[in-house]
C-alpha cells in the first residue's frame, strides 16, 4: 500500500492518494496558477483536511511544492528511524517517504517552503503546511514510549499538556488519578482533550498534583498510558520590581553604610538578589543580610529583601549601587548613588 499527499504552497491544497501503485496515470491540475502534479492510483483520489489515517505497515508519501522545502517530523523519527525515513528534493517539490510504518510514527508532519537569497535560506513559517498523520495500531492505542513515567511541572499560570497521544482518532480517551482512584471530569473549561496532543489542564491548581494516567478504549481493547507525575510549582506572574534605599545617601569616610533592596512577590516564590557596587573593583566582598517577611492582611504575598552592608566606608565606595532581583519569570534592577565625604578636620583649640 502506498499513501501519497500533495502540498501546493499557493492555495495550500493537500491531496492524499491511496491504493496500489500500479496503473499510475499522471494528471495536471491548475490551482491558483500553481501547477500541481498528482498521481492517480486506480482513481482513488481525495482532498483531505488537517489529519489523515494511514494503515500501519503502509508507506507514507508526502509531496510538497517548493524549491527547496524543509520538513519537520515527530521527534521520535528525528532521533531514530532506522533508515525508514527518506527525504528527496526535486526541482519543483520535495518528497518525504516513510516505509514500514508503525503506530509510533503518529504525529505532525510539516513542510516549510524556503525563502532563499543566494545561498542564504530561511523557512517561511507563515506558509508552512501541516498534516497530522495517525497510524492506527491494532495492538497499541497509545504512541509507545520507552519511559515508565514522566515528571511534569504544573505552574500556577501556565496551561500544562499531558501528552498521551493516541494512534487512532477513533479511540475514546479518559483521564484518571492513581490515588485515590478516580476518573477526572474533562469539562473543556478546566481540562480539555485534543486527539492530536492529549489532555490540557488550562489553569493548574495545587489539587491537580499527583500521579495521573490516560485510558484509551477502542472496540474491546482498553489500554493505559504511561504515568504522569504532576508536581505543582508556585510560579510568579511577573519578574520582581525591586526598590532600593540607602541610609544615609551621603556618608562620611569611616562610617558604616546600609543599602536595602526589597521586592514584593507571591508567597513561597523565591527571589534572588545580586549586587553591583563600586567597592567590587578593589575586591571588597559583598556582605549581605537577606530576609523574607509575609505580608499581613490576607494577601498571599511576601516581601523579600537584601541589605548590603559596607563597613568603614572609604573614598572608593562612592558611586552607583545596583541591585538585581530575579525570579523564575525574569529579572529587574534598581540603582542609587552614594556620595562619600571626607571626615571633618578636628578644630584646633
Coordinates of C-alpha atoms in Angstrom, one line a residue, residues 5-339:
X5 CA 0.0 13.5 -0.2
X6 CA 0.4 16.8 -2.1
X7 CA 1.1 20.2 -0.8
X8 CA 0.7 23.2 -3.0
X9 CA 2.2 26.3 -1.5
X10 CA -0.2 28.6 -3.3
X11 CA -3.7 27.9 -2.1
X12 CA -2.2 25.3 0.2
X13 CA -4.2 22.3 -1.1
X14 CA -3.5 19.0 0.4
X15 CA -4.2 15.8 -1.6
X16 CA -4.0 12.3 -0.3
X17 CA -3.8 9.4 -2.6
X18 CA -4.1 5.8 -1.5
X19 CA -4.3 2.4 -3.2
X20 CA -1.9 0.2 -5.1
X21 CA 1.0 1.6 -7.2
X22 CA 0.0 0.0 -10.5
X23 CA -1.7 1.7 -13.4
X24 CA -0.5 5.1 -12.5
X25 CA -1.8 8.0 -14.6
X26 CA -0.3 11.5 -14.4
X27 CA -2.7 14.4 -14.5
X28 CA -2.0 18.1 -14.1
X29 CA -4.2 20.4 -12.1
X30 CA -4.1 24.2 -12.1
X31 CA -4.8 25.8 -8.7
X32 CA -4.2 29.4 -8.2
X33 CA -1.7 29.3 -11.1
X34 CA 0.2 26.7 -9.2
X35 CA 0.9 23.6 -11.2
X36 CA 0.2 20.5 -9.0
X37 CA 1.2 17.2 -10.3
X38 CA -1.0 14.4 -9.0
X39 CA -0.7 10.6 -9.2
X40 CA -4.0 8.8 -9.6
X41 CA -3.8 5.3 -8.3
X42 CA -6.8 3.4 -9.6
X43 CA -8.8 6.6 -9.4
X44 CA -8.8 6.7 -5.6
X45 CA -8.2 10.4 -5.0
X46 CA -9.4 12.7 -2.3
X47 CA -8.7 16.1 -0.8
X48 CA -8.1 15.9 2.9
X49 CA -8.2 18.3 5.8
X50 CA -5.7 18.5 8.7
X51 CA -5.5 14.8 9.5
X52 CA -5.1 11.6 7.6
X53 CA -5.1 7.9 8.7
X54 CA -2.6 5.5 7.2
X55 CA -2.6 1.8 7.9
X56 CA 0.4 0.6 9.9
X57 CA 2.9 -1.1 7.6
X58 CA 1.9 1.0 4.6
X59 CA 4.2 3.6 3.0
X60 CA 3.5 7.2 3.7
X61 CA 4.5 9.6 0.9
X62 CA 4.1 13.4 1.3
X63 CA 4.9 15.7 -1.6
X64 CA 5.3 19.4 -1.1
X65 CA 5.7 22.1 -3.7
X66 CA 8.6 24.4 -3.4
X67 CA 12.2 24.7 -4.4
X68 CA 13.6 23.9 -1.9
X69 CA 11.4 22.8 1.1
X70 CA 12.3 21.6 4.6
X71 CA 10.4 19.1 6.7
X72 CA 9.8 18.6 10.3
X73 CA 8.6 15.2 11.6
X74 CA 7.7 13.7 15.0
X75 CA 10.6 13.9 17.5
X76 CA 10.8 10.1 17.7
X77 CA 11.5 9.8 14.0
X78 CA 14.1 12.6 14.0
X79 CA 16.1 10.8 16.7
X80 CA 15.8 7.2 15.4
X81 CA 14.2 6.0 12.2
X82 CA 16.4 3.0 11.3
X83 CA 16.7 4.5 7.8
X84 CA 12.9 4.2 7.2
X85 CA 12.6 7.9 6.5
X86 CA 13.8 9.3 3.2
X87 CA 13.6 13.0 2.1
X88 CA 14.4 13.9 -1.5
X89 CA 14.3 17.4 -3.1
X90 CA 13.3 17.5 -6.8
X91 CA 13.4 20.6 -8.9
X92 CA 9.9 21.9 -8.0
X93 CA 8.9 19.8 -5.0
X94 CA 10.1 17.8 -2.1
X95 CA 9.1 14.3 -1.2
X96 CA 9.1 12.6 2.2
X97 CA 8.8 8.8 2.2
X98 CA 8.3 6.7 5.3
X99 CA 8.3 2.9 5.0
X100 CA 7.4 0.0 7.3
X101 CA 5.3 2.4 9.4
X102 CA 4.1 1.7 13.0
X103 CA 1.8 3.4 15.5
X104 CA 4.9 5.2 16.9
X105 CA 5.1 7.3 13.7
X106 CA 1.9 9.0 14.6
X107 CA 2.3 12.8 14.8
X108 CA 2.6 16.1 12.9
X109 CA 4.4 16.3 9.6
X110 CA 5.2 19.8 8.4
X111 CA 6.6 21.2 5.1
X112 CA 8.2 24.6 5.1
X113 CA 8.8 26.4 1.8
X114 CA 12.3 28.0 1.9
X115 CA 12.9 31.6 1.0
X116 CA 16.4 31.9 -0.4
X117 CA 18.7 34.8 -1.3
X118 CA 21.8 33.4 -3.0
X119 CA 22.9 30.7 -0.6
X120 CA 21.2 32.1 2.5
X121 CA 17.9 30.2 3.0
X122 CA 15.3 30.5 5.8
X123 CA 12.0 28.8 6.5
X124 CA 8.8 30.7 5.6
X125 CA 6.9 29.8 8.7
X126 CA 3.7 31.6 7.6
X127 CA 3.5 29.4 4.5
X128 CA 4.1 26.1 6.4
X129 CA 1.7 23.2 5.5
X130 CA 1.0 20.7 8.4
X131 CA -0.7 17.4 8.3
X132 CA -1.3 15.2 11.3
X133 CA -0.9 11.5 10.4
X134 CA -2.5 8.8 12.5
X135 CA -1.1 5.2 12.1
X136 CA -3.9 3.2 13.9
X137 CA -2.2 0.2 15.5
X138 CA -4.4 -2.8 16.5
X139 CA -2.1 -3.6 19.4
X140 CA -1.0 -0.1 20.6
X141 CA -3.7 2.5 21.3
X142 CA -1.1 5.0 22.6
X143 CA 2.1 6.1 20.8
X144 CA 4.6 3.8 22.7
X145 CA 7.3 5.3 24.9
X146 CA 10.4 3.9 26.5
X147 CA 9.6 5.7 29.7
X148 CA 7.5 4.2 32.5
X149 CA 6.6 7.7 33.9
X150 CA 7.2 11.3 33.1
X151 CA 7.5 14.2 35.6
X152 CA 5.6 17.3 34.6
X153 CA 5.7 20.7 36.4
X154 CA 2.4 22.4 36.9
X155 CA 2.7 26.2 37.0
X156 CA 0.1 28.4 38.5
X157 CA -0.5 30.5 35.4
X158 CA 0.6 28.2 32.6
X159 CA -1.5 25.6 30.6
X160 CA 0.0 22.1 31.0
X161 CA -0.2 19.3 28.5
X162 CA -0.3 15.6 29.4
X163 CA 0.9 14.2 26.1
X164 CA -0.9 10.9 25.9
X165 CA -1.1 10.7 22.1
X166 CA -3.4 8.0 20.6
X167 CA -2.6 6.2 17.4
X168 CA -6.2 6.3 16.3
X169 CA -8.6 9.3 16.2
X170 CA -11.4 6.8 16.9
X171 CA -10.1 5.9 20.4
X172 CA -12.1 7.1 23.4
X173 CA -9.7 8.6 25.9
X174 CA -10.3 9.3 29.6
X175 CA -8.1 10.8 32.4
X176 CA -7.6 9.1 35.7
X177 CA -6.0 9.8 39.1
X178 CA -4.0 6.9 40.5
X179 CA -4.8 7.6 44.2
X180 CA -7.5 7.9 45.2
X181 CA -8.6 6.0 42.1
X182 CA -11.0 8.3 40.2
X183 CA -11.8 9.4 36.7
X184 CA -11.3 13.2 36.2
X185 CA -14.0 15.3 34.8
X186 CA -13.0 16.7 31.4
X187 CA -15.3 19.7 31.2
X188 CA -13.4 21.5 28.4
X189 CA -13.0 24.6 30.7
X190 CA -10.6 23.4 33.3
X191 CA -9.4 20.3 31.4
X192 CA -9.8 19.6 27.7
X193 CA -8.8 16.8 25.3
X194 CA -7.3 17.1 21.8
X195 CA -6.9 13.9 19.8
X196 CA -3.7 15.5 18.3
X197 CA -1.9 16.2 21.6
X198 CA -3.6 14.8 24.7
X199 CA -5.1 16.5 27.8
X200 CA -4.6 20.1 28.7
X201 CA -5.0 21.5 32.2
X202 CA -5.7 25.1 31.4
X203 CA -5.2 26.7 34.9
X204 CA -3.2 24.3 37.1
X205 CA -4.0 24.4 40.8
X206 CA -2.3 22.6 43.7
X207 CA -5.1 20.0 43.8
X208 CA -4.1 18.8 40.2
X209 CA -0.8 17.5 41.5
X210 CA -0.2 13.7 41.9
X211 CA 0.0 10.7 39.6
X212 CA -2.3 10.7 36.6
X213 CA -2.6 8.4 33.6
X214 CA -4.8 8.2 30.5
X215 CA -7.0 5.2 29.4
X216 CA -7.9 4.6 25.8
X217 CA -10.6 2.2 24.6
X218 CA -11.4 1.1 21.0
X219 CA -13.6 -1.9 20.3
X220 CA -12.9 -4.4 23.0
X221 CA -9.3 -3.1 23.6
X222 CA -8.6 -1.0 26.7
X223 CA -5.1 0.3 27.5
X224 CA -3.4 2.7 30.0
X225 CA -0.8 5.3 29.1
X226 CA 2.4 5.9 31.0
X227 CA 2.1 7.7 34.3
X228 CA 2.4 11.4 34.6
X229 CA 3.8 12.6 37.9
X230 CA 2.4 16.2 38.3
X231 CA 4.3 18.5 40.7
X232 CA 2.8 21.9 41.5
X233 CA 5.2 24.8 41.4
X234 CA 4.2 28.2 42.7
X235 CA 5.2 30.3 39.7
X236 CA 5.5 34.1 39.7
X237 CA 3.2 36.1 37.4
X238 CA 5.9 38.6 36.6
X239 CA 9.6 39.4 37.2
X240 CA 10.1 41.2 40.5
X241 CA 10.2 45.1 40.7
X242 CA 12.9 45.9 43.3
X243 CA 13.0 49.2 45.3
X244 CA 16.4 50.4 46.6
X245 CA 17.1 52.7 49.5
X246 CA 20.4 53.8 51.1
X247 CA 20.8 55.1 54.6
X248 CA 22.4 57.6 54.5
X249 CA 22.9 58.6 50.8
X250 CA 25.8 60.9 51.8
X251 CA 28.2 59.1 54.1
X252 CA 31.4 60.2 55.8
X253 CA 34.7 58.2 55.4
X254 CA 34.9 55.7 58.2
X255 CA 31.2 55.4 58.8
X256 CA 29.0 52.4 58.0
X257 CA 26.6 52.2 55.1
X258 CA 23.4 50.1 54.6
X259 CA 21.8 49.8 51.2
X260 CA 18.4 48.0 51.2
X261 CA 16.8 46.3 48.2
X262 CA 13.3 45.0 48.6
X263 CA 10.8 43.3 46.3
X264 CA 7.2 42.2 46.7
X265 CA 6.2 38.8 45.3
X266 CA 3.9 35.8 45.7
X267 CA 4.1 33.7 48.9
X268 CA 6.7 30.8 48.6
X269 CA 8.2 32.1 45.4
X270 CA 11.9 32.6 45.8
X271 CA 13.6 35.9 44.7
X272 CA 17.4 36.0 44.3
X273 CA 19.3 39.2 44.8
X274 CA 22.7 40.2 43.3
X275 CA 24.6 43.4 43.8
X276 CA 26.9 45.6 41.7
X277 CA 28.8 48.3 43.7
X278 CA 32.0 50.4 43.4
X279 CA 34.0 48.5 46.0
X280 CA 33.9 45.4 43.8
X281 CA 36.7 46.9 41.7
X282 CA 39.2 46.8 44.7
X283 CA 37.9 43.4 45.8
X284 CA 35.6 44.4 48.7
X285 CA 33.5 41.3 49.3
X286 CA 29.7 41.7 49.3
X287 CA 28.3 41.3 52.9
X288 CA 24.5 40.9 52.7
X289 CA 21.7 40.1 55.0
X290 CA 18.6 38.5 53.4
X291 CA 15.1 38.1 54.8
X292 CA 11.6 37.3 53.8
X293 CA 8.6 38.8 55.6
X294 CA 5.0 37.6 55.0
X295 CA 2.6 40.5 54.2
X296 CA -0.4 40.6 56.5
X297 CA -4.0 41.3 55.5
X298 CA -4.9 38.0 53.8
X299 CA -2.9 38.6 50.6
X300 CA -0.8 35.6 49.5
X301 CA 2.2 37.9 49.2
X302 CA 5.6 38.3 50.8
X303 CA 8.4 40.9 50.9
X304 CA 11.9 39.7 50.1
X305 CA 14.8 41.9 50.9
X306 CA 18.6 42.0 50.8
X307 CA 20.7 44.5 52.8
X308 CA 24.2 45.3 51.5
X309 CA 26.4 46.3 54.5
X310 CA 29.5 48.4 53.8
X311 CA 31.7 48.8 56.9
X312 CA 34.1 51.7 57.4
X313 CA 33.4 53.5 54.1
X314 CA 36.4 54.7 52.0
X315 CA 36.6 57.1 49.0
X316 CA 36.4 54.1 46.6
X317 CA 32.9 53.2 47.9
X318 CA 31.4 56.3 46.2
X319 CA 29.3 55.7 43.1
X320 CA 26.4 53.7 41.8
X321 CA 24.9 50.7 43.8
X322 CA 22.7 48.4 41.7
X323 CA 20.6 45.6 43.0
X324 CA 19.1 43.0 40.6
X325 CA 16.1 40.9 41.8
X326 CA 15.4 37.7 39.9
X327 CA 12.6 35.0 40.0
X328 CA 11.6 32.3 37.5
X329 CA 9.9 34.8 35.2
X330 CA 12.9 37.2 34.8
X331 CA 14.9 40.0 36.5
X332 CA 14.8 43.7 37.1
X333 CA 17.3 46.1 38.6
X334 CA 17.2 49.3 40.7
X335 CA 20.1 51.7 41.4
X336 CA 21.0 54.5 43.8
X337 CA 24.1 56.8 44.0
X338 CA 26.2 57.2 47.2
X339 CA 28.3 60.2 47.9

